[in-house]
Coordinates of C-alpha atoms in Angstrom, one line a residue:
X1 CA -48.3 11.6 -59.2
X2 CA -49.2 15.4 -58.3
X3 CA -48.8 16.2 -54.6
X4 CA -52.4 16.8 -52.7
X5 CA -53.1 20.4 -52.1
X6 CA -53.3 19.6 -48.6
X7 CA -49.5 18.0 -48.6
X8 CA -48.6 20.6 -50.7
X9 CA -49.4 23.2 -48.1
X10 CA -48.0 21.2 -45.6
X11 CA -44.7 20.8 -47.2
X12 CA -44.7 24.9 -47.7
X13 CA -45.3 25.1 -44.0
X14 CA -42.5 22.7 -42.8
X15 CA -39.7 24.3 -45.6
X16 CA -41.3 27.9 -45.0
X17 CA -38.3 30.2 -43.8
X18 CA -38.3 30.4 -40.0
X19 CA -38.8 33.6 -38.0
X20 CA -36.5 31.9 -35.4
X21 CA -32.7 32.6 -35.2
X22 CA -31.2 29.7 -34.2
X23 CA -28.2 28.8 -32.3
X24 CA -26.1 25.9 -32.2
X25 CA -23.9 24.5 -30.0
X26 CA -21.6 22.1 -30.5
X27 CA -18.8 20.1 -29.1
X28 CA -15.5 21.8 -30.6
X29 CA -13.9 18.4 -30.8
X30 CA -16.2 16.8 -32.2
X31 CA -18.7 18.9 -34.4
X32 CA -22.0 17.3 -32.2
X33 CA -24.5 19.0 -31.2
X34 CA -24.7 19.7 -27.3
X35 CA -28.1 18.8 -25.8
X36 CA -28.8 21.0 -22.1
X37 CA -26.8 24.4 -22.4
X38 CA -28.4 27.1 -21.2
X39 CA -28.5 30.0 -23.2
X40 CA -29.3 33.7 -20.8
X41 CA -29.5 37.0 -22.3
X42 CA -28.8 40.1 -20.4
X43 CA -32.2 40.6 -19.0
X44 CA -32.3 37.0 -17.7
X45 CA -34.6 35.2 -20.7
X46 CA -33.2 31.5 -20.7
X47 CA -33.3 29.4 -23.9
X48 CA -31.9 25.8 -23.6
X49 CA -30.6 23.8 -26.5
X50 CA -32.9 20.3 -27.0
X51 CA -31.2 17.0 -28.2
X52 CA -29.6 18.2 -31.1
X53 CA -27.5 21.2 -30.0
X54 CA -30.3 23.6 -31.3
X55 CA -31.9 26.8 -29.7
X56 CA -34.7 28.7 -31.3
X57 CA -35.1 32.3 -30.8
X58 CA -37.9 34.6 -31.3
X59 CA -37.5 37.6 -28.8
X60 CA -39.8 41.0 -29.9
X61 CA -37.4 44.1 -29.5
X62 CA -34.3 41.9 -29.9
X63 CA -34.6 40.8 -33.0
X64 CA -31.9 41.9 -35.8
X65 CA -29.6 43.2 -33.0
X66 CA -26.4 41.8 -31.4
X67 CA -27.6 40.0 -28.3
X68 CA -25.0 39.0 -25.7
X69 CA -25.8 35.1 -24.7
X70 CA -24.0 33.7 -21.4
X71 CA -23.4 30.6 -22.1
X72 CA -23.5 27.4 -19.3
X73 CA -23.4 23.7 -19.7
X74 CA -22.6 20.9 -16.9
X75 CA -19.0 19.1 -18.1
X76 CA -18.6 21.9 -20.5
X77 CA -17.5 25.8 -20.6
X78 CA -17.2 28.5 -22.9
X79 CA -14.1 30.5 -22.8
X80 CA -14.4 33.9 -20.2
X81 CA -13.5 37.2 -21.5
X82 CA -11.6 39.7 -19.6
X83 CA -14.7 40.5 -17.1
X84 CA -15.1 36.7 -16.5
X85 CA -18.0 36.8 -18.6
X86 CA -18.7 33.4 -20.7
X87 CA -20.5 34.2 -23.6
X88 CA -20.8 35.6 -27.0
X89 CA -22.8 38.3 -28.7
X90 CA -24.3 37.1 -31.7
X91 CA -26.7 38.9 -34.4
X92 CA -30.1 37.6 -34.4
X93 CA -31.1 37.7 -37.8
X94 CA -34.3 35.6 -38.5
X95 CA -34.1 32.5 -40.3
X96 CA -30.0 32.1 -39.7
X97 CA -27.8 29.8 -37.6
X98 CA -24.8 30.6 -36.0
X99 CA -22.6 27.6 -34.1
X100 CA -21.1 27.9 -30.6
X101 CA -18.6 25.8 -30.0
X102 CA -18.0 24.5 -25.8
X103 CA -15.0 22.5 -25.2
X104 CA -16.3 19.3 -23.1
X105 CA -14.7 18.9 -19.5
X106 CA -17.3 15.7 -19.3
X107 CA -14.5 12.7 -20.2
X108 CA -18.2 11.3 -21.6
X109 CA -20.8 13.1 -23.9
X110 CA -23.9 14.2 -23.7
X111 CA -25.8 12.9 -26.5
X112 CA -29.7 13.3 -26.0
X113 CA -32.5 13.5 -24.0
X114 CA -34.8 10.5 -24.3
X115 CA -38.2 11.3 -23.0
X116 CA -40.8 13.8 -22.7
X117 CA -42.2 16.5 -24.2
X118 CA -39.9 18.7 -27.1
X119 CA -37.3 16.3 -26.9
X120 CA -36.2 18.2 -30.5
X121 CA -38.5 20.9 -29.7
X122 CA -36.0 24.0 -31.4
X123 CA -35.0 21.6 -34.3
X124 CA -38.4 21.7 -35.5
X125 CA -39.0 25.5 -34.6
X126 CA -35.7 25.7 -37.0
X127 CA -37.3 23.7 -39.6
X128 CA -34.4 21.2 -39.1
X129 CA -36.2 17.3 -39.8
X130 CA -35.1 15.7 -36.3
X131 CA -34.1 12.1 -36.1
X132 CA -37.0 10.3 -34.6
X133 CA -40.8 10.5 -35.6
X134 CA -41.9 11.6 -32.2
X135 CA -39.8 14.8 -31.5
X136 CA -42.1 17.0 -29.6
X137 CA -44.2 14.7 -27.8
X138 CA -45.0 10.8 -27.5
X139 CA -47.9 9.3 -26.1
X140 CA -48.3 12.3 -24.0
X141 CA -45.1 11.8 -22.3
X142 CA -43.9 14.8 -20.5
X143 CA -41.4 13.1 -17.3
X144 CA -40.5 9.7 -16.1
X145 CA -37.8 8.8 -13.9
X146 CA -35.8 4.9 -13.5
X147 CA -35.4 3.3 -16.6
X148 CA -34.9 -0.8 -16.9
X149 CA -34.3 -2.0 -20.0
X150 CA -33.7 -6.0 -21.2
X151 CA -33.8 -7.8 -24.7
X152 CA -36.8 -9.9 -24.5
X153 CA -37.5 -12.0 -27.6
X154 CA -35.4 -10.0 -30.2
X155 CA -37.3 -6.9 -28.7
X156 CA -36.1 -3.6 -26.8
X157 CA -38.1 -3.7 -23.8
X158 CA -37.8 -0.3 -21.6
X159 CA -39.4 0.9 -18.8
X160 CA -39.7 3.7 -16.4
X161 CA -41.5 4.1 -12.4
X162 CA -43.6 7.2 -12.2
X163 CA -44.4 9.0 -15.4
X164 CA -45.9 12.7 -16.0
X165 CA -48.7 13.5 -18.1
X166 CA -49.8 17.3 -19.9
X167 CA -53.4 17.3 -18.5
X168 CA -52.8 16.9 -15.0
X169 CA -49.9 16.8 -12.0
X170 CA -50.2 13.1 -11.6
X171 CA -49.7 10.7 -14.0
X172 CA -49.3 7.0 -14.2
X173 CA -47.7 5.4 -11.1
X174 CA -47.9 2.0 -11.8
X175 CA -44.9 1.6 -14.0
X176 CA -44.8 2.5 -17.7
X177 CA -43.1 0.4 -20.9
X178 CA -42.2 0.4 -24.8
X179 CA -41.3 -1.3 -27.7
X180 CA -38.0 0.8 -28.1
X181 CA -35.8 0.7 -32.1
X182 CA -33.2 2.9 -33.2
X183 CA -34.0 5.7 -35.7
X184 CA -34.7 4.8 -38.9
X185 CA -31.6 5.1 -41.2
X186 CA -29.4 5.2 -37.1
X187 CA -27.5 1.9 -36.0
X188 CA -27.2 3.1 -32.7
X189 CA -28.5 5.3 -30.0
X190 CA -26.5 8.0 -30.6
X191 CA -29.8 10.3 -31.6
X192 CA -31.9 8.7 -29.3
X193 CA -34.8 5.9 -29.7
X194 CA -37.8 5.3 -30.9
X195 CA -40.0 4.8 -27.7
X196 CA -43.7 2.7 -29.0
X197 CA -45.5 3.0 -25.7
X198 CA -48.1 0.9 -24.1
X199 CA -50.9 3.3 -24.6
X200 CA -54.4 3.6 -22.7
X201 CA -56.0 4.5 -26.1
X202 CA -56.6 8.0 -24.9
X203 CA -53.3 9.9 -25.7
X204 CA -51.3 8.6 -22.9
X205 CA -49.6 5.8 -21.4
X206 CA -51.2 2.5 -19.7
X207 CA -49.7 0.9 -16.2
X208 CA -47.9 -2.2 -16.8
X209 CA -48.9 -3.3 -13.2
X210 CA -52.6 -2.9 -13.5
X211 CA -53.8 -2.3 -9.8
X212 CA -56.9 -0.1 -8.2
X213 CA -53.9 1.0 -5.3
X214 CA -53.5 4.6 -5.2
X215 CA -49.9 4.2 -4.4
X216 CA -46.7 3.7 -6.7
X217 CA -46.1 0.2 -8.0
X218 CA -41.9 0.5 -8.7
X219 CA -40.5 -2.3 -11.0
X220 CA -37.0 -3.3 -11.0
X221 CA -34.4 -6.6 -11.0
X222 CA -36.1 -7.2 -14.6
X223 CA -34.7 -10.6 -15.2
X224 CA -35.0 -12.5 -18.6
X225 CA -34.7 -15.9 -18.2
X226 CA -34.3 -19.2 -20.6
X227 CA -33.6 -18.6 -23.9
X228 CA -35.9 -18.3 -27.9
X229 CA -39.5 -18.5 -28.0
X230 CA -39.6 -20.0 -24.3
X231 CA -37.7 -16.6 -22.8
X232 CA -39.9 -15.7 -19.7
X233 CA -39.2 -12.3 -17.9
X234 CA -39.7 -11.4 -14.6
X235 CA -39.2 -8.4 -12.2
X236 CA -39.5 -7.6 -8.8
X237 CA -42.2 -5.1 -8.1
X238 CA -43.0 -2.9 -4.6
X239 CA -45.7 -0.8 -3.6
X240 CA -44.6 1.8 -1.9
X241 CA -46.7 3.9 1.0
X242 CA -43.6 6.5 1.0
X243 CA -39.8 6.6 -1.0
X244 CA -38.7 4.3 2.4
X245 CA -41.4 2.3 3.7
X246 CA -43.1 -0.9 1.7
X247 CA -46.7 -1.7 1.8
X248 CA -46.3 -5.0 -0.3
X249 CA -44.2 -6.3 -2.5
X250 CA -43.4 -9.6 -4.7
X251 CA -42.9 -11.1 -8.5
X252 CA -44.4 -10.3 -11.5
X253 CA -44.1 -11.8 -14.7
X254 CA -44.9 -10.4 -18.2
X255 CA -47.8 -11.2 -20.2
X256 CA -47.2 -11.4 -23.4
X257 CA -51.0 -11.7 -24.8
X258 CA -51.6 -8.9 -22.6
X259 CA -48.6 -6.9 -22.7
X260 CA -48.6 -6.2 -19.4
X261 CA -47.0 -7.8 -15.8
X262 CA -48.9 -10.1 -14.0
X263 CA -48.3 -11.2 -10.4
X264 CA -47.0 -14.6 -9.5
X265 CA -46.0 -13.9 -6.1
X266 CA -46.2 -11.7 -3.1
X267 CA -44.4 -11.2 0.0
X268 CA -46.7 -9.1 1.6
X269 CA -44.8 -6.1 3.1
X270 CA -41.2 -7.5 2.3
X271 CA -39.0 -10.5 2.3
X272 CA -35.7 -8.8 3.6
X273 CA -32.8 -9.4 0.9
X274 CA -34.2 -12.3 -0.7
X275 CA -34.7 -11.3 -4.3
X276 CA -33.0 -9.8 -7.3
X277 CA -32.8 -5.9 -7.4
X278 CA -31.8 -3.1 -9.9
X279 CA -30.3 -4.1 -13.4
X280 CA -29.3 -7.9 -13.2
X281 CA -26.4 -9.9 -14.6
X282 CA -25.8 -13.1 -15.8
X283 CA -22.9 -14.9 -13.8
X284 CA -21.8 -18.6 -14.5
X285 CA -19.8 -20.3 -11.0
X286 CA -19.4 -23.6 -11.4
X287 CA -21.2 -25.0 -13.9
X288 CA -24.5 -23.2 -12.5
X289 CA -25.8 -19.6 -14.2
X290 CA -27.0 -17.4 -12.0
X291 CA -29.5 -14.0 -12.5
X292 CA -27.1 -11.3 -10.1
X293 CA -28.8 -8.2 -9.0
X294 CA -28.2 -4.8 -8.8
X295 CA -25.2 -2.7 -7.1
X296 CA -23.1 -4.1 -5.7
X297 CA -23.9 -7.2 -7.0
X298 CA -24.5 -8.7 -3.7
X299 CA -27.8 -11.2 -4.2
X300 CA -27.7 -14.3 -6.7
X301 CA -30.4 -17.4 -7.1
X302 CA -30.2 -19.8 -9.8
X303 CA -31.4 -18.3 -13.0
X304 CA -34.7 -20.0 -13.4
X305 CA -37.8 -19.6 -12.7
X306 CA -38.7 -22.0 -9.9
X307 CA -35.4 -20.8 -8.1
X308 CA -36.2 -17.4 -8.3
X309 CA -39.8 -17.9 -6.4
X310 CA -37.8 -19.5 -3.9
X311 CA -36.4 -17.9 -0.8
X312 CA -34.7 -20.5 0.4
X313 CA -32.4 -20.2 -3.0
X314 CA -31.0 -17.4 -2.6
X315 CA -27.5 -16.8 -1.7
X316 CA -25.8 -12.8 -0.5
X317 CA -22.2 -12.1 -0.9
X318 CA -21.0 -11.0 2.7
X319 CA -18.1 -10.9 5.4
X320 CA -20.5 -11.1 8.2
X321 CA -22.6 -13.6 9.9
X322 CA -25.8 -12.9 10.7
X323 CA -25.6 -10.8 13.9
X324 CA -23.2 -8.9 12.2
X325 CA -19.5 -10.0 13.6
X326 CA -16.9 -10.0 10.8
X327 CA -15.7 -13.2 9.4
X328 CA -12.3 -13.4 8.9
X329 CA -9.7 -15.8 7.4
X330 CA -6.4 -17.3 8.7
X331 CA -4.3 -14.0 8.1
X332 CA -6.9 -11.7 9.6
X333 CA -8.4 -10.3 6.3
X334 CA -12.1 -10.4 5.4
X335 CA -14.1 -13.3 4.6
X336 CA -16.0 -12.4 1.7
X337 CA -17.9 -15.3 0.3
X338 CA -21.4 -16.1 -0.9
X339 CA -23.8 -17.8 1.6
X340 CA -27.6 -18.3 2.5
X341 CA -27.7 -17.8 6.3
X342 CA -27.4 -13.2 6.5
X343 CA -27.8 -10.4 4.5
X344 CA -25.4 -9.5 1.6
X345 CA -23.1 -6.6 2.6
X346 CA -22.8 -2.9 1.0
X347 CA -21.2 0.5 1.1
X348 CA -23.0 1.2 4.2
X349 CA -21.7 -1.9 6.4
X350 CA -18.3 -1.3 5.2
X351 CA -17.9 2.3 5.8
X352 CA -19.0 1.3 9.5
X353 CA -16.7 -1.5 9.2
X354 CA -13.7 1.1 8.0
X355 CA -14.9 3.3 10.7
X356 CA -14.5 0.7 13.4
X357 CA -10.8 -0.3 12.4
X358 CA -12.3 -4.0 11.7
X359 CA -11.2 -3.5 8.5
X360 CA -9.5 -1.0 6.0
X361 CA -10.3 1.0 2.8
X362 CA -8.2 -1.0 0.7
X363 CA -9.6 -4.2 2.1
X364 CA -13.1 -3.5 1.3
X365 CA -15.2 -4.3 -2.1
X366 CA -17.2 -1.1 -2.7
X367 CA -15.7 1.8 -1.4
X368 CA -13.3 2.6 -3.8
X369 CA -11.4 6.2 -3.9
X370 CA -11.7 9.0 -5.9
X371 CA -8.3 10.8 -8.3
X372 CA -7.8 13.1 -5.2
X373 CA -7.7 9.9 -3.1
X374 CA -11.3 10.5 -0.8
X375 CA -13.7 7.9 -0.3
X376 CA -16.6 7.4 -2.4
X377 CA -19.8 6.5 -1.2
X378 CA -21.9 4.9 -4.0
X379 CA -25.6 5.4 -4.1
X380 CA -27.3 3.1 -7.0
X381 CA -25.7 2.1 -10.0
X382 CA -25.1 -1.5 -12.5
X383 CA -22.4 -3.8 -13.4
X384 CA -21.7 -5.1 -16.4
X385 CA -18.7 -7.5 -17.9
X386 CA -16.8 -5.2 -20.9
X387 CA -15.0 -7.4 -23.5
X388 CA -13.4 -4.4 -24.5
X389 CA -11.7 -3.9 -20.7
X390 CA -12.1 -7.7 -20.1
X391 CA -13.2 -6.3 -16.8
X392 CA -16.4 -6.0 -15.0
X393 CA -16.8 -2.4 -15.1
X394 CA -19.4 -0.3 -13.0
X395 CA -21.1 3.2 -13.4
X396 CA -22.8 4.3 -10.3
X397 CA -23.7 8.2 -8.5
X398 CA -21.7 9.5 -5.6
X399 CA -23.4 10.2 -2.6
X400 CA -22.1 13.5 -1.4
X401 CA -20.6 14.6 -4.4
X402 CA -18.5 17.9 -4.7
X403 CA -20.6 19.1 -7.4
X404 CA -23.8 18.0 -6.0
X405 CA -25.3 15.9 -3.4
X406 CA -26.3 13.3 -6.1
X407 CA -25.4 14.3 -9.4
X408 CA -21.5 12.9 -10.1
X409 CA -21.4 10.1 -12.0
X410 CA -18.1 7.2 -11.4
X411 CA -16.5 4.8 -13.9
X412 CA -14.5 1.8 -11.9
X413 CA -13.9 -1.9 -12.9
X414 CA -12.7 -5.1 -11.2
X415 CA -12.1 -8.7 -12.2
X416 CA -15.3 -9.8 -10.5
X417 CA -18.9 -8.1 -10.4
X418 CA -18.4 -8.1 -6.7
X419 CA -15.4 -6.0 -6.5
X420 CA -13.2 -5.2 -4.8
X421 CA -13.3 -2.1 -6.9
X422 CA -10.4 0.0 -5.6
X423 CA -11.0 3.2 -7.2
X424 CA -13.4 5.1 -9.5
X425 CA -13.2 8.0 -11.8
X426 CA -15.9 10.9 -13.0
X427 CA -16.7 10.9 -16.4
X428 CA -19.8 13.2 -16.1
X429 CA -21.4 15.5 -13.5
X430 CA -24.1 18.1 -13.1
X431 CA -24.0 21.1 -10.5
X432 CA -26.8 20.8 -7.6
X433 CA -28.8 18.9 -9.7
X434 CA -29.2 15.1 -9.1
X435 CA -29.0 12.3 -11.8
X436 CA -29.9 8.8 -10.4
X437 CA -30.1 5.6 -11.0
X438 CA -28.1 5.5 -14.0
X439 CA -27.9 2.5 -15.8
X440 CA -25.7 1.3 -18.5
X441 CA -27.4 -0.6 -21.4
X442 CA -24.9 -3.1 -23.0
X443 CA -26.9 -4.0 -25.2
X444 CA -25.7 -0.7 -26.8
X445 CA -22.6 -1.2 -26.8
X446 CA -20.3 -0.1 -30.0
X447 CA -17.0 -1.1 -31.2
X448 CA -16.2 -4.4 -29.2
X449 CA -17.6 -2.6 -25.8
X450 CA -15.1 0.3 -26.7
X451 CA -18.2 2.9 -26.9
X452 CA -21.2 2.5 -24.0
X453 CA -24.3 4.1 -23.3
X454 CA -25.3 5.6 -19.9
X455 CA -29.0 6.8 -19.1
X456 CA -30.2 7.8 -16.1
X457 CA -32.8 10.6 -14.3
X458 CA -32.2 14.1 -14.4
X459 CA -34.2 16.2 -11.4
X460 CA -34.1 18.9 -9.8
X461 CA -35.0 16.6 -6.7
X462 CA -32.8 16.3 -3.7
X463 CA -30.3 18.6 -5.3
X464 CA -31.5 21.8 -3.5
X465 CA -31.6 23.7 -6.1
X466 CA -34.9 25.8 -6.7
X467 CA -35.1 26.3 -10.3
X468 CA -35.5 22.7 -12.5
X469 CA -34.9 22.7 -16.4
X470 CA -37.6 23.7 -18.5
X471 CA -38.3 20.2 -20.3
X472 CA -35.2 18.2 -19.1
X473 CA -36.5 18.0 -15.6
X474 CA -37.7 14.7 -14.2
X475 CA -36.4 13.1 -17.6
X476 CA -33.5 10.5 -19.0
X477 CA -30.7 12.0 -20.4
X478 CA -28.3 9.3 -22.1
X479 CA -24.6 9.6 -22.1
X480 CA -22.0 7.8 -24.2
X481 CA -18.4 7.0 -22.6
X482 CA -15.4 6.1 -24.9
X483 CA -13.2 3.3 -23.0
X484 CA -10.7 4.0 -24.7
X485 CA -10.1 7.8 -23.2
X486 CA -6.9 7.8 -21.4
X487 CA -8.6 10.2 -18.9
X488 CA -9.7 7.0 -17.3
X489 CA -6.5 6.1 -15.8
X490 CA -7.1 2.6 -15.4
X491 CA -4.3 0.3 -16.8
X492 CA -4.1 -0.3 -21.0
X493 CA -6.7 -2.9 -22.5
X494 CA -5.8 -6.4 -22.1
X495 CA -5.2 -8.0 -25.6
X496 CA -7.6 -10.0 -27.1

């Protein structure tokens, strides 16, 4: 059947020969495309590669003429010439491609970013097809920061806290979610996802905590519990007058006619440490399962529904009593145990603890060092078990980082979720710039657990420094972390 005239004019302008040059950078070991190099001619123009390693340029006066390009990438560098100079001049001749390759200091890989607007923005400029139907902008997406992400009901359910819009500086505060799928023709996330947003009907996104509050609704501790057609999932929601003070906060649980939370509880301002936080686990302890949140993984309660709307249920992994005196056993070592009497214990407690003398470094479940052998202070992060490493393995930000203040992101394991994790190792940073709350997704994982995928929020926030990424900033970036890269340093792989 002949093509429309319509399509066929379409199809001329999509194949039409670009008046972009186009540069490409690319990992030199292994031919991929490197998403967030920045790209600065002479005069200071900066051009930024998107998801695929691509940067369109269009420049009047500097067009068909060699144009020198420093070149700059966090975890990766382009060789320096004999005025320290990284970079390469290359002829911008319209409609061509020439590759740059950057050897990757990162021990994981940049892959993509996930969200907002021009995602594969200089692919299409290029007239390159780009992996996912929505490559410039999707349901009017243009930042959102924390991702959670479960399998509820054979589904990929994701979703972010506050989210930008195009039309305006605020955008939807009460939490935002999706249908997410891999690419068609992909069997992984390698090129990102296919996001199908809860829309409003009017080209953007809908809350999934419908409220008439002004302030932000934050969702986290998303918790799937039972198992089929009778899987229920819950999460733990706050509303939040400022980033540290709580105006109310409680249990939601998902709708599925509505496709939205619904409250089933509330604690009013807060309910100290009794509920589930951050990305939770399954753990099985004698014969009971329980839902495990966040890190560390501090806080358990039975993993079903009554028991999670019960206080008195919940149980935090500590060496303290409640006025905070250390419990210790027979040989003067730490007690650490679950109980239902205090608050479960963290980095912060022990670092005072380690300060004190009460107890050391090496006694202590989640400070664990760095290759130079300095303390690392963890600041939000997951656990998840690895059949690959047959360990429980954790990825988590460094408070205080040498690079930034929160952009260095740690690899450690242990034999239990709650540590002791002894030490930790970098697999990807990015200078004063911040990347929280990164998550792993096992869901994704590749090859036995060999191959995982890391996502978290890229921002120019709390990093101090004045000048965020055109399009990256206030976004997800995902990772992807081979376990098998002897820059790890951890012992070999169990066998199976």
């Amino acid at each position: 059947m002949p093509l429309s005239p319509a399509l066929l004019a379409l199809t001329a302008l999509k194949f039409a020969p670009t008046a972009y040059f186009g540069i490409h950078v690319v990992d030199e070991a292994t031919g991929r495309g490197v998403p967030l190099v920045r790209l600065e001619t002479v005069n200071k123009q900066a051009f930024y590669t998107d998801s695929a390693g691509y940067a369109a340029f269009e420049e009047p006066g500097l067009m068909e003429k060699r144009v020198f390009f420093s070149i700059s990438s966090p975890g990766y560098e382009h060789p320096k010439d004999g005025f320290g100079y990284a970079g390469t001049a290359l002829l911008t001749h319209a409609g061509a491609i020439e590759t740059v390759k950057l050897k990757r200091i990162n021990i994981a890989e940049r892959l993509c970013r996930l969200t907002g607007q021009g995602v594969y923005r200089d692919s299409e400029l290029l007239g390159i097809s780009a992996p996912i139907s929505q490559p410039v902008l999707n349901a009017g997406v243009m930042g959102q920061d924390t991702a959670q992400a479960e399998i509820y009901k054979e589904q990929m359910i994701w979703l972010w806290g506050d989210t930008d819009r195009a039309d305006y500086p605020l955008g939807n505060f009460h939490t935002t979610g999706a249908i997410a799928s891999f690419p068609r023709g992909k069997s992984d996330a390698g090129d990102g996802l296919e996001f199908r947003y809860f829309e409003n009907g009017h080209g953007f996104v809908r809350p999934m905590v419908p409220s008439t509050e002004s302030h932000p609704i934050w969702v986290s501790g998303l918790t799937v519990l039972g198992s089929g057609a009778r899987q229920e999932m819950f999460a733990y929601f706050a509303e939040m007058k400022n980033l540290g003070t709580i105006l109310k906060s409680g249990y939601l649980k998902w709708n599925d006619a509505r496709q939205e939370f619904s409250p089933v509880q509330e604690f009013h301002a807060d309910r100290g440490w009794r509920f589930v936080d951050g990305h939770t686990i399954r753990l099985s302890e004698a014969g009971t399962t329980y839902a495990v949140g966040g890190f560390p993984c501090t806080t358990r309660v039975p993993a079903d529904a009554q028991h999670l709307l019960d206080p008195a249920a919940y149980e935090a992994f500590t060496c303290l009593r409640p006025d905070g005196t250390l419990i210790r056993n027979a040989d003067g070592t730490p007690d650490y145990h679950w109980q239902k009497e205090g608050p479960p214990i963290g980095p912060k407690q022990e670092q005072d603890l380690v300060s004190k003398g009460e107890i050391t470094q090496q006694q202590a479940h989640f400070l664990p060092l760095d290759s130079d052998g300095a303390l690392i202070y963890p600041h939000g992060g997951c656990v998840h078990w690895n059949a690959y490493r047959h360990k429980w393995i954790a990825i988590f930000t460094r408070l205080h980082g040498k690079d930034s203040e929160l952009g260095e992101i740690y690899y450690s394991e242990a034999d239990a979720p709650t540590g002791p994790f002894r030490k930790a190792v970098k697999i990807f940073t990015h200078n004063q710039y911040t990347f929280y709350n990164p998550v792993q997704h096992a869901f994704l994982d590749q090859d036995g657990g060999r191959k995982i995928y890391i996502e978290g929020t890229y921002t120019a926030e709390f990093s101090g420094n004045p000048s965020p990424t055109p399009r990256y900033n206030y976004n997800q970036i995902l990772y992807r972390l081979d376990l098998a890269d002897p820059r790890l340093g951890f012992a070999e792989t169990p066998p199976r």
